Each structure stands twice: as structure tokens, then as C-alpha cells.
């Protein structure tokens, strides 16, 4: 069966520090991968998506970047965090054989 | 523009009462429609989905939803709410992955928070 792992679950980082959030998928190949950010009362905002290794598309300009070094690995990064980067980050995947998206458990990022 | 509207930010119902959460969408192609539930600090769990066929779909935990194309709606219902249903509910719309150039990303509403009174 397919599973998705996302870590860490919680992270507190000072302003100006780097960030690396990791997401891995098991049990499927060549999935589409997505990073969403969730802010209270604003639903889920798509940040990045990837249709294959090394292929990243950004939906909104921001202080973050994403990479896909392996088929089932998706990384969200920042060189210097801003206070406004605080939020709940969710990784998700979809494949052509599934209609729905499957989500990780999320990372609560607090920038202080 | 593609969008999902959940007009109710917060709903409170008594345990055992019926529930209906509203969802309206705007989407250019034939949509795939979803309802997800999120407990505090957790990821999203799929409740049910619609992509074709019978417009009344059954999901987990006793939930159902009805797709009404003429009204661009996909409302979620439950005949008798349990205290454990307290959570935030998200409606989402999307296309099939790689259909018409779609990358398969889902568009979400802003969510409806459900509180359940004992």
C-alpha cells in the first residue's frame, strides 16, 4: 500500500535561518507531488508541484524553493526564513491511477 | 477562474442532529470533487469523492455528498452527528492528473469548522 511520510512534525526556527522539510512517498512510482501551506481561515494554498525528478513548478512567488532529487522525494527549502513563513505545511501526492490526493501529516513551522 | 466556496466558516450542531456543509465550485472542465476532514494539527483525510456516475456518493464515517451540476454544488451531509465529528472540513475540486494539461493539483475551499455540542 502507498504511504506518505513528512517530517519533522514540528519545527521552531529563528528568523534568517535555513529550512529543509522532507516528504517521501512509498508504494507508488512517478507520482505528482505537491507542497501546500495552510494558514488559519485561508484554506490550503498550493506552493509547488512536481511531475517528475528535477521538475518543479511554483505557484506563488515567495521565499521558499522546492526540489525533487528522487522520484518519491520532495523537499521544501529556504535559505533565510521570514516571520511570514510560519504556517502548517502539507505534502501530498496524486497519480494517474488515483483520483484523490493523499496527504502527509504536516509540519507546523514557527519562525521566531 | 477556478475556485471553491465554502460559505460557512464555523458551524455548531448538537450531537445527534443532522448536518449539511455547503460547497460551491467554479471549474472549467468536468470536475473531480472531494471532501476532506482535518483534525487539529493533522493532515487531511479523504471522506469521499465524486468523479462520475451516481451523483449521491457515500463516504467513510457515515458521510454522504450530492453532486448537483446545475447548481455547481457538492454539499456534504450526515444524518446524525457524533462528538468525534468535530473537526475542520474542506471541499476541493480538481481534474484528472495529466488531463488537458492539468498537473492534478486540487483547489481547496477555506474550510468549515464543525463544533459539536453535547
Coordinates of N, CA and C in Angstrom, one line a residue:
Chain A
X1 N 0.8 -1.2 0.0 CA 0.0 0.0 0.0 C 0.9 1.2 0.0
X2 N 0.3 2.3 -0.4 CA 1.0 3.6 -0.5 C 1.0 4.3 0.8
X3 N 2.1 4.9 1.1 CA 2.2 5.8 2.3 C 3.0 7.0 2.0
X4 N 2.7 8.0 2.8 CA 3.5 9.3 2.6 C 4.0 9.7 4.0
X5 N 5.3 10.0 4.0 CA 5.9 10.4 5.3 C 6.4 11.9 5.1
X6 N 6.2 12.6 6.2 CA 6.6 14.0 6.2 C 7.2 14.3 7.5
X7 N 8.3 15.0 7.5 CA 9.0 15.4 8.8 C 9.8 16.6 8.6
X8 N 10.1 17.3 9.8 CA 9.6 16.9 11.1 C 8.1 17.3 11.3
X9 N 7.5 16.9 12.4 CA 6.2 17.3 12.6 C 6.0 18.7 13.1
X10 N 7.0 19.1 13.9 CA 7.0 20.5 14.5 C 8.4 21.1 14.4
X11 N 8.5 22.3 14.1 CA 9.8 23.0 13.9 C 9.7 24.4 14.4
X12 N 10.6 24.8 15.2 CA 10.7 26.3 15.6 C 12.1 26.7 15.2
X13 N 12.1 27.8 14.3 CA 13.3 28.3 13.7 C 13.4 29.8 13.9
X14 N 14.7 30.3 14.1 CA 14.8 31.7 14.2 C 14.8 32.4 12.8
X15 N 14.4 33.6 12.8 CA 14.4 34.4 11.5 C 15.8 34.4 10.9
X16 N 15.9 34.2 9.6 CA 17.2 34.2 9.0 C 17.8 32.8 8.9
X17 N 17.3 31.9 9.5 CA 17.9 30.5 9.5 C 17.4 29.7 8.3
X18 N 18.1 28.7 7.9 CA 17.6 27.9 6.7 C 16.6 26.9 7.1
X19 N 15.9 26.4 6.1 CA 14.8 25.4 6.3 C 14.9 24.2 5.3
X20 N 14.6 23.1 5.8 CA 14.5 21.9 5.0 C 13.4 21.0 5.5
X21 N 12.4 20.8 4.8 CA 11.3 19.9 5.1 C 11.3 18.8 4.1
X22 N 11.1 17.6 4.5 CA 11.2 16.5 3.6 C 9.9 15.7 3.6
X23 N 9.7 15.1 2.4 CA 8.5 14.3 2.2 C 8.9 13.2 1.3
X24 N 8.5 12.0 1.7 CA 8.8 10.8 0.9 C 7.5 10.0 0.7
X25 N 7.4 9.3 -0.4 CA 6.2 8.5 -0.7 C 6.7 7.1 -1.0
X26 N 5.9 6.1 -0.5 CA 6.2 4.7 -0.7 C 5.1 4.0 -1.4
X27 N 5.4 3.0 -2.1 CA 4.4 2.2 -2.7 C 3.8 2.6 -4.0
X28 N 4.4 3.6 -4.6 CA 4.0 4.1 -5.9 C 5.2 4.6 -6.7
X29 N 5.0 4.8 -8.0 CA 6.1 5.3 -8.8 C 5.6 6.5 -9.6
X30 N 6.5 7.4 -9.9 CA 6.2 8.6 -10.7 C 5.0 9.3 -10.3
X31 N 4.8 9.6 -9.0 CA 3.7 10.4 -8.6 C 3.8 11.9 -8.9
X32 N 2.7 12.6 -9.0 CA 2.8 14.0 -8.9 C 2.9 14.4 -7.4
X33 N 3.7 15.3 -7.1 CA 4.0 15.7 -5.7 C 3.6 17.2 -5.5
X34 N 3.1 17.5 -4.4 CA 2.7 18.9 -4.1 C 3.1 19.3 -2.7
X35 N 3.4 20.6 -2.6 CA 3.6 21.3 -1.3 C 2.5 22.3 -1.2
X36 N 1.7 22.2 -0.1 CA 0.7 23.2 0.3 C 1.1 23.9 1.6
X37 N 0.6 25.1 1.7 CA 0.7 25.8 3.0 C -0.7 26.2 3.5
X38 N -0.9 25.9 4.8 CA -2.2 26.2 5.3 C -2.1 27.3 6.4
X39 N -2.9 28.4 6.2 CA -2.9 29.4 7.2 C -4.4 29.4 7.7
X40 N -4.5 29.8 9.0 CA -5.8 29.7 9.6 C -6.8 30.6 8.8
X41 N -8.0 29.9 8.5 CA -9.0 30.6 7.8 C -8.8 30.9 6.4
X42 N -7.7 30.3 5.8 CA -7.4 30.6 4.4 C -7.3 29.4 3.6
X43 N -7.7 28.3 4.1 CA -7.6 27.0 3.3 C -6.2 26.6 3.0
X44 N -6.1 25.9 1.9 CA -4.8 25.4 1.5 C -4.3 26.1 0.3
X45 N -3.1 26.6 0.3 CA -2.5 27.3 -0.8 C -1.4 26.5 -1.4
X46 N -1.6 26.2 -2.7 CA -0.5 25.4 -3.4 C 0.7 26.2 -3.6
X47 N 1.8 25.7 -3.1 CA 3.1 26.4 -3.2 C 3.9 25.9 -4.4
X48 N 4.1 24.6 -4.5 CA 4.9 24.0 -5.6 C 4.3 22.6 -6.0
X49 N 4.5 22.2 -7.2 CA 4.2 20.9 -7.6 C 5.3 20.4 -8.6
X50 N 5.3 19.0 -8.6 CA 6.4 18.4 -9.4 C 5.8 17.2 -10.1
X51 N 6.0 17.1 -11.4 CA 5.6 15.9 -12.2 C 6.6 14.9 -12.5
X52 N 7.9 15.2 -12.0 CA 9.0 14.3 -12.2 C 10.2 14.8 -11.6
X53 N 11.3 13.9 -11.6 CA 12.5 14.3 -11.0 C 13.1 15.5 -11.6
X54 N 13.5 16.5 -10.7 CA 14.0 17.7 -11.2 C 13.1 18.7 -11.8
X55 N 11.8 18.4 -11.9 CA 10.8 19.3 -12.5 C 9.9 19.9 -11.4
X56 N 10.1 21.2 -11.2 CA 9.4 21.9 -10.2 C 8.7 23.1 -10.8
X57 N 7.4 23.3 -10.4 CA 6.7 24.5 -10.8 C 6.2 25.2 -9.6
X58 N 6.4 26.5 -9.6 CA 6.0 27.3 -8.4 C 4.7 28.0 -8.8
X59 N 3.8 28.0 -7.8 CA 2.5 28.7 -8.0 C 2.5 30.1 -7.5
X60 N 3.3 30.4 -6.5 CA 3.3 31.8 -6.0 C 4.8 32.2 -5.7
X61 N 5.1 33.4 -5.9 CA 6.4 33.9 -5.6 C 6.6 34.0 -4.1
X62 N 7.7 33.6 -3.6 CA 7.9 33.5 -2.2 C 9.4 33.3 -1.8
X63 N 9.6 33.2 -0.6 CA 10.9 33.0 0.0 C 11.3 31.5 0.0
X64 N 10.5 30.6 -0.6 CA 10.7 29.2 -0.5 C 11.1 28.6 -1.8
X65 N 11.7 27.5 -1.8 CA 12.0 26.7 -3.0 C 11.7 25.2 -2.8
X66 N 11.6 24.5 -3.8 CA 11.4 23.0 -3.7 C 12.3 22.3 -4.7
X67 N 12.6 21.1 -4.3 CA 13.4 20.2 -5.1 C 12.9 18.8 -5.1
X68 N 13.2 18.0 -6.1 CA 12.8 16.6 -6.2 C 14.0 15.9 -6.7
X69 N 14.9 15.5 -5.8 CA 16.1 14.8 -6.2 C 15.9 13.3 -6.6
X70 N 14.8 12.7 -6.1 CA 14.5 11.3 -6.4 C 13.0 11.3 -6.7
X71 N 12.6 10.2 -7.4 CA 11.2 10.1 -7.8 C 10.2 10.3 -6.7
X72 N 10.5 9.8 -5.5 CA 9.5 9.8 -4.5 C 9.9 10.6 -3.3
X73 N 10.8 11.6 -3.6 CA 11.2 12.5 -2.5 C 11.0 14.0 -3.0
X74 N 10.4 14.8 -2.0 CA 10.1 16.1 -2.4 C 10.5 17.0 -1.2
X75 N 11.3 18.0 -1.4 CA 11.9 18.8 -0.3 C 11.5 20.3 -0.5
X76 N 11.2 20.8 0.6 CA 10.8 22.3 0.7 C 11.9 23.0 1.4
X77 N 12.5 24.0 0.9 CA 13.6 24.7 1.5 C 13.5 26.2 1.5
X78 N 14.4 26.8 2.4 CA 14.5 28.2 2.3 C 16.0 28.5 2.8
X79 N 16.6 29.5 2.2 CA 17.9 29.9 2.7 C 17.9 30.8 3.9
X80 N 16.8 31.6 4.0 CA 16.7 32.5 5.1 C 15.2 32.7 5.4
X81 N 14.8 32.2 6.5 CA 13.3 32.2 6.9 C 12.9 33.6 7.3
X82 N 11.7 33.9 7.0 CA 11.0 35.1 7.4 C 9.9 34.8 8.4
X83 N 9.5 35.8 9.2 CA 8.4 35.5 10.1 C 7.1 35.1 9.4
X84 N 6.9 35.6 8.2 CA 5.7 35.3 7.4 C 5.7 33.9 6.8
X85 N 6.9 33.1 7.0 CA 6.9 31.8 6.5 C 6.3 30.8 7.6
X86 N 5.9 31.3 8.7 CA 5.3 30.4 9.7 C 4.0 29.9 9.1
X87 N 3.7 28.7 9.5 CA 2.4 28.1 9.0 C 2.5 26.6 9.1
X88 N 1.5 25.9 8.6 CA 1.4 24.5 8.5 C 1.6 24.0 7.1
X89 N 2.6 23.2 6.9 CA 3.0 22.8 5.5 C 2.6 21.3 5.3
X90 N 1.9 21.1 4.2 CA 1.4 19.8 3.9 C 2.0 19.3 2.6
X91 N 2.5 18.1 2.5 CA 2.9 17.4 1.3 C 1.8 16.5 0.9
X92 N 1.6 16.4 -0.4 CA 0.6 15.5 -1.0 C 1.1 14.9 -2.3
X93 N 0.5 13.7 -2.6 CA 0.8 13.1 -3.9 C -0.5 12.6 -4.6
X94 N -0.5 12.6 -5.9 CA -1.5 12.0 -6.7 C -0.9 11.2 -7.9
X95 N -1.5 10.2 -8.3 CA -1.1 9.5 -9.5 C -2.2 9.4 -10.5
X96 N -1.9 9.0 -11.7 CA -2.9 8.9 -12.7 C -3.9 7.7 -12.4
X97 N -3.5 6.8 -11.6 CA -4.4 5.7 -11.3 C -5.3 6.0 -10.1
X98 N -5.1 7.2 -9.5 CA -5.9 7.5 -8.3 C -6.6 8.9 -8.6
X99 N -7.8 9.0 -8.1 CA -8.5 10.3 -8.3 C -8.2 11.2 -7.2
X100 N -7.9 10.7 -6.0 CA -7.7 11.7 -4.9 C -6.3 11.9 -4.6
X101 N -6.0 13.0 -3.8 CA -4.7 13.3 -3.3 C -4.6 12.7 -1.9
X102 N -3.3 12.3 -1.6 CA -3.1 11.7 -0.3 C -2.1 12.7 0.4
X103 N -2.4 13.0 1.6 CA -1.6 14.0 2.4 C -0.8 13.4 3.5
X104 N 0.4 14.0 3.7 CA 1.2 13.7 4.9 C 0.5 14.3 6.1
X105 N 1.2 14.1 7.2 CA 0.6 14.6 8.5 C 0.9 16.1 8.8
X106 N 1.8 16.7 7.9 CA 2.0 18.1 8.1 C 3.2 18.4 9.0
X107 N 3.7 19.6 8.8 CA 4.8 20.2 9.6 C 4.3 21.6 10.1
X108 N 4.3 21.7 11.4 CA 4.0 23.1 11.9 C 5.3 23.8 12.1
X109 N 5.5 24.9 11.3 CA 6.7 25.7 11.3 C 6.4 27.0 12.0
X110 N 7.1 27.3 13.0 CA 7.0 28.6 13.7 C 8.4 29.3 13.6
X111 N 8.4 30.5 13.0 CA 9.6 31.3 12.8 C 9.5 32.4 13.9
X112 N 10.6 32.4 14.7 CA 10.6 33.3 15.8 C 11.7 34.4 15.7
Chain B
X1 N -12.4 31.8 -13.6 CA -11.4 31.3 -12.6 C -11.9 30.1 -11.8
X2 N -11.0 29.3 -11.5 CA -11.3 28.1 -10.8 C -11.3 28.4 -9.3
X3 N -12.4 28.0 -8.6 CA -12.5 28.4 -7.2 C -13.5 27.4 -6.5
X4 N -13.3 27.4 -5.2 CA -14.2 26.6 -4.3 C -14.7 27.5 -3.2
X5 N -16.0 27.6 -3.0 CA -16.5 28.4 -1.9 C -17.2 27.6 -0.9
X6 N -16.8 27.7 0.4 CA -17.5 27.1 1.5 C -18.0 28.3 2.3
X7 N -19.3 28.6 2.2 CA -19.8 29.9 2.8 C -19.8 29.9 4.3
X8 N -19.8 28.8 4.9 CA -19.9 28.7 6.4 C -18.5 28.5 7.0
X9 N -18.0 29.5 7.7 CA -16.7 29.4 8.3 C -16.8 28.4 9.5
X10 N -17.8 28.6 10.3 CA -18.0 27.8 11.6 C -19.4 27.4 11.7
X11 N -19.6 26.1 12.0 CA -21.0 25.6 12.3 C -21.0 24.9 13.6
X12 N -22.0 25.1 14.4 CA -22.2 24.3 15.7 C -23.5 23.5 15.6
X13 N -23.4 22.2 15.8 CA -24.6 21.4 15.9 C -24.6 20.6 17.1
X14 N -25.8 20.2 17.5 CA -25.9 19.3 18.7 C -25.6 17.9 18.3
X15 N -25.1 17.1 19.2 CA -24.8 15.7 18.9 C -26.2 15.0 18.6
X16 N -26.2 14.2 17.6 CA -27.4 13.5 17.2 C -28.2 14.3 16.1
X17 N -27.9 15.6 15.9 CA -28.6 16.4 14.9 C -28.0 16.1 13.5
X18 N -28.7 16.5 12.5 CA -28.3 16.3 11.2 C -27.3 17.4 10.8
X19 N -26.5 17.2 9.8 CA -25.5 18.2 9.4 C -25.5 18.3 7.8
X20 N -25.4 19.5 7.4 CA -25.1 19.8 6.0 C -24.1 20.9 5.9
X21 N -23.0 20.6 5.2 CA -21.9 21.6 4.9 C -22.0 21.9 3.4
X22 N -22.0 23.2 3.1 CA -22.2 23.6 1.8 C -20.8 23.8 1.0
X23 N -20.9 23.5 -0.3 CA -19.7 23.7 -1.1 C -20.2 24.1 -2.5
X24 N -19.7 25.2 -3.0 CA -20.0 25.6 -4.4 C -18.6 25.7 -5.1
X25 N -18.6 25.4 -6.4 CA -17.3 25.4 -7.1 C -17.5 26.1 -8.5
X26 N -16.4 26.6 -9.0 CA -16.3 27.1 -10.3 C -15.2 26.5 -11.0
X27 N -15.4 25.7 -12.1 CA -14.4 24.9 -12.7 C -14.7 24.8 -14.2
X28 N -13.7 24.9 -15.0 CA -14.0 24.9 -16.4 C -14.3 23.6 -17.0
X29 N -13.6 22.5 -16.5 CA -13.8 21.2 -17.0 C -14.7 20.4 -16.1
X30 N -15.0 19.2 -16.5 CA -15.7 18.3 -15.7 C -14.9 18.0 -14.4
X31 N -15.4 18.3 -13.3 CA -14.6 18.3 -12.1 C -14.5 16.9 -11.4
X32 N -13.4 16.7 -10.7 CA -13.4 15.7 -9.7 C -13.7 16.5 -8.4
X33 N -14.5 16.0 -7.5 CA -14.9 16.7 -6.3 C -14.6 15.9 -5.1
X34 N -14.1 16.5 -4.0 CA -13.7 15.8 -2.8 C -14.1 16.5 -1.6
X35 N -14.3 15.8 -0.5 CA -14.4 16.3 0.8 C -13.3 15.6 1.7
X36 N -12.6 16.5 2.4 CA -11.5 16.1 3.3 C -11.9 16.6 4.7
X37 N -11.4 15.8 5.7 CA -11.6 16.2 7.1 C -10.2 16.3 7.7
X38 N -10.0 17.3 8.6 CA -8.8 17.6 9.2 C -9.0 17.8 10.7
X39 N -8.4 16.9 11.5 CA -8.3 17.2 13.0 C -7.2 18.1 13.3
X40 N -7.2 18.8 14.4 CA -6.2 19.8 14.7 C -4.8 19.2 14.7
X41 N -3.9 19.9 14.0 CA -2.5 19.5 13.9 C -2.2 18.3 13.0
X42 N -3.3 17.8 12.3 CA -3.1 16.6 11.5 C -3.2 16.9 10.0
X43 N -2.9 15.9 9.2 CA -3.1 16.1 7.8 C -4.5 15.9 7.4
X44 N -4.8 15.9 6.1 CA -6.1 15.7 5.6 C -6.5 14.3 5.3
X45 N -7.7 13.9 5.7 CA -8.1 12.5 5.4 C -9.3 12.6 4.4
X46 N -9.3 11.8 3.4 CA -10.4 11.8 2.4 C -11.7 11.2 3.0
X47 N -12.8 12.0 2.9 CA -14.1 11.5 3.4 C -14.8 10.8 2.2
X48 N -14.8 11.4 1.1 CA -15.5 10.9 -0.1 C -15.1 11.7 -1.3
X49 N -15.4 11.1 -2.5 CA -15.0 11.7 -3.7 C -16.1 11.4 -4.8
X50 N -16.2 12.3 -5.8 CA -17.0 12.1 -6.9 C -16.3 12.4 -8.2
X51 N -16.3 11.5 -9.1 CA -15.7 11.8 -10.4 C -16.7 11.4 -11.6
X52 N -17.6 10.5 -11.4 CA -18.6 10.2 -12.4 C -19.6 9.3 -11.8
X53 N -20.7 9.0 -12.6 CA -21.7 8.1 -12.1 C -22.7 8.7 -11.2
X54 N -23.2 7.9 -10.3 CA -24.2 8.3 -9.3 C -23.8 9.6 -8.6
X55 N -24.7 10.5 -8.6 CA -24.4 11.8 -8.1 C -24.5 11.9 -6.6
X56 N -25.0 10.8 -6.0 CA -25.0 10.7 -4.5 C -23.9 9.7 -4.1
X57 N -22.9 10.2 -3.4 CA -21.8 9.3 -3.1 C -21.7 9.1 -1.6
X58 N -21.3 7.9 -1.2 CA -21.2 7.6 0.2 C -19.7 7.6 0.5
X59 N -19.4 8.0 1.8 CA -18.1 8.1 2.2 C -17.9 7.3 3.5
X60 N -16.8 7.6 4.1 CA -16.5 7.0 5.4 C -17.2 7.7 6.5
X61 N -17.3 7.1 7.7 CA -17.9 7.7 8.9 C -19.3 8.1 8.7
X62 N -20.0 7.5 7.8 CA -21.4 7.8 7.7 C -21.8 9.1 6.9
X63 N -20.8 9.7 6.2 CA -21.0 10.9 5.4 C -21.4 10.6 4.0
X64 N -22.2 11.5 3.4 CA -22.5 11.4 2.0 C -22.5 12.8 1.4
X65 N -22.4 12.8 0.1 CA -22.5 14.1 -0.6 C -23.2 14.0 -1.9
X66 N -23.8 15.0 -2.3 CA -24.6 15.0 -3.6 C -24.0 16.0 -4.5
X67 N -23.7 15.6 -5.7 CA -23.2 16.5 -6.8 C -24.4 17.0 -7.6
X68 N -24.5 18.3 -7.6 CA -25.6 18.9 -8.4 C -24.9 19.8 -9.5
X69 N -24.9 19.3 -10.7 CA -24.2 20.1 -11.7 C -24.9 21.4 -12.0
X70 N -26.2 21.4 -12.0 CA -26.9 22.7 -12.3 C -26.7 23.8 -11.3
X71 N -26.3 23.4 -10.1 CA -26.1 24.4 -9.0 C -24.6 24.5 -8.7
X72 N -23.8 23.7 -9.4 CA -22.3 23.7 -9.1 C -22.1 23.5 -7.6
X73 N -22.7 22.5 -7.1 CA -22.6 22.3 -5.7 C -22.2 20.9 -5.4
X74 N -21.7 20.7 -4.2 CA -21.3 19.3 -3.8 C -21.4 19.4 -2.2
X75 N -22.6 19.4 -1.7 CA -22.8 19.5 -0.3 C -22.6 18.2 0.5
X76 N -22.0 18.3 1.6 CA -21.7 17.2 2.5 C -22.8 17.0 3.6
X77 N -23.3 15.8 3.8 CA -24.3 15.6 4.8 C -24.0 14.4 5.7
X78 N -24.6 14.5 6.9 CA -24.6 13.4 7.8 C -25.9 13.4 8.6
X79 N -26.6 12.3 8.7 CA -27.9 12.3 9.3 C -27.9 12.5 10.8
X80 N -26.8 12.0 11.5 CA -26.7 12.1 12.9 C -25.2 12.3 13.3
X81 N -24.9 13.5 13.8 CA -23.5 13.9 14.1 C -23.1 13.3 15.5
X82 N -21.9 12.9 15.5 CA -21.3 12.3 16.7 C -20.2 13.4 17.2
X83 N -19.9 13.3 18.5 CA -19.0 14.3 19.0 C -17.6 14.2 18.3
X84 N -17.3 13.0 17.9 CA -16.0 12.8 17.3 C -15.9 13.4 15.9
X85 N -17.0 13.9 15.4 CA -17.0 14.5 14.0 C -16.5 16.0 14.1
X86 N -16.3 16.5 15.3 CA -15.8 17.9 15.4 C -14.4 17.9 14.8
X87 N -14.3 18.8 13.8 CA -13.1 18.9 13.0 C -13.3 20.0 12.0
X88 N -12.3 20.2 11.1 CA -12.5 21.1 10.0 C -12.6 20.3 8.7
X89 N -13.5 20.8 7.9 CA -13.9 20.1 6.7 C -13.6 21.0 5.5
X90 N -12.9 20.3 4.5 CA -12.5 21.0 3.3 C -13.1 20.4 2.1
X91 N -13.7 21.2 1.2 CA -14.2 20.8 -0.1 C -13.1 21.1 -1.1
X92 N -12.9 20.3 -2.1 CA -11.8 20.5 -3.1 C -12.3 20.1 -4.5
X93 N -11.7 20.7 -5.5 CA -12.1 20.4 -6.9 C -10.8 20.2 -7.7
X94 N -10.8 19.3 -8.6 CA -9.6 19.2 -9.5 C -9.9 18.4 -10.7
X95 N -8.9 18.2 -11.6 CA -9.1 17.4 -12.8 C -8.3 16.2 -12.6
X96 N -8.5 15.3 -13.5 CA -7.7 14.1 -13.6 C -6.2 14.5 -13.9
X97 N -5.3 13.8 -13.2 CA -3.9 14.1 -13.5 C -3.6 13.9 -15.0
X98 N -2.9 14.9 -15.5 CA -2.5 15.0 -16.9 C -3.6 15.1 -17.9
X99 N -4.8 15.4 -17.5 CA -6.0 15.6 -18.4 C -6.0 17.0 -18.8
X100 N -5.9 17.2 -20.1 CA -5.9 18.6 -20.6 C -4.8 19.5 -20.1
X101 N -3.7 18.8 -19.8 CA -2.5 19.6 -19.3 C -2.5 19.8 -17.8
X102 N -3.6 19.4 -17.1 CA -3.6 19.6 -15.7 C -2.5 18.8 -15.0
X103 N -1.9 19.4 -14.0 CA -0.9 18.7 -13.2 C -1.6 18.1 -12.0
X104 N -2.9 18.1 -11.9 CA -3.6 17.4 -10.9 C -3.7 18.0 -9.5
X105 N -3.3 19.3 -9.5 CA -3.4 20.0 -8.2 C -4.8 20.2 -7.8
X106 N -5.2 20.1 -6.6 CA -6.6 20.3 -6.1 C -6.7 21.8 -5.6
X107 N -7.9 22.3 -5.9 CA -8.2 23.7 -5.4 C -9.1 23.5 -4.2
X108 N -8.8 24.1 -3.1 CA -9.5 23.9 -1.9 C -10.3 25.1 -1.5
X109 N -11.4 24.9 -0.8 CA -12.1 25.9 -0.1 C -11.4 26.3 1.1
X110 N -11.9 27.3 1.8 CA -11.3 27.8 3.0 C -11.6 27.0 4.3
X111 N -12.5 26.1 4.1 CA -12.8 25.2 5.2 C -14.0 25.6 6.0
X112 N -14.7 24.6 6.7 CA -15.7 24.9 7.6 C -15.4 24.1 8.9
X113 N -15.3 24.9 10.0 CA -15.0 24.2 11.3 C -16.3 23.8 11.9
X114 N -16.4 22.5 12.3 CA -17.6 22.0 12.9 C -17.3 21.8 14.4
X115 N -18.2 22.4 15.2 CA -18.2 22.1 16.6 C -19.5 21.3 16.9
X116 N -19.4 20.4 17.9 CA -20.5 19.5 18.3 C -20.8 19.8 19.7
X117 N -22.0 20.2 20.0 CA -22.5 20.4 21.4 C -23.0 19.1 22.0
X118 N -22.7 18.8 23.2 CA -23.1 17.5 23.8 C -24.7 17.5 24.0

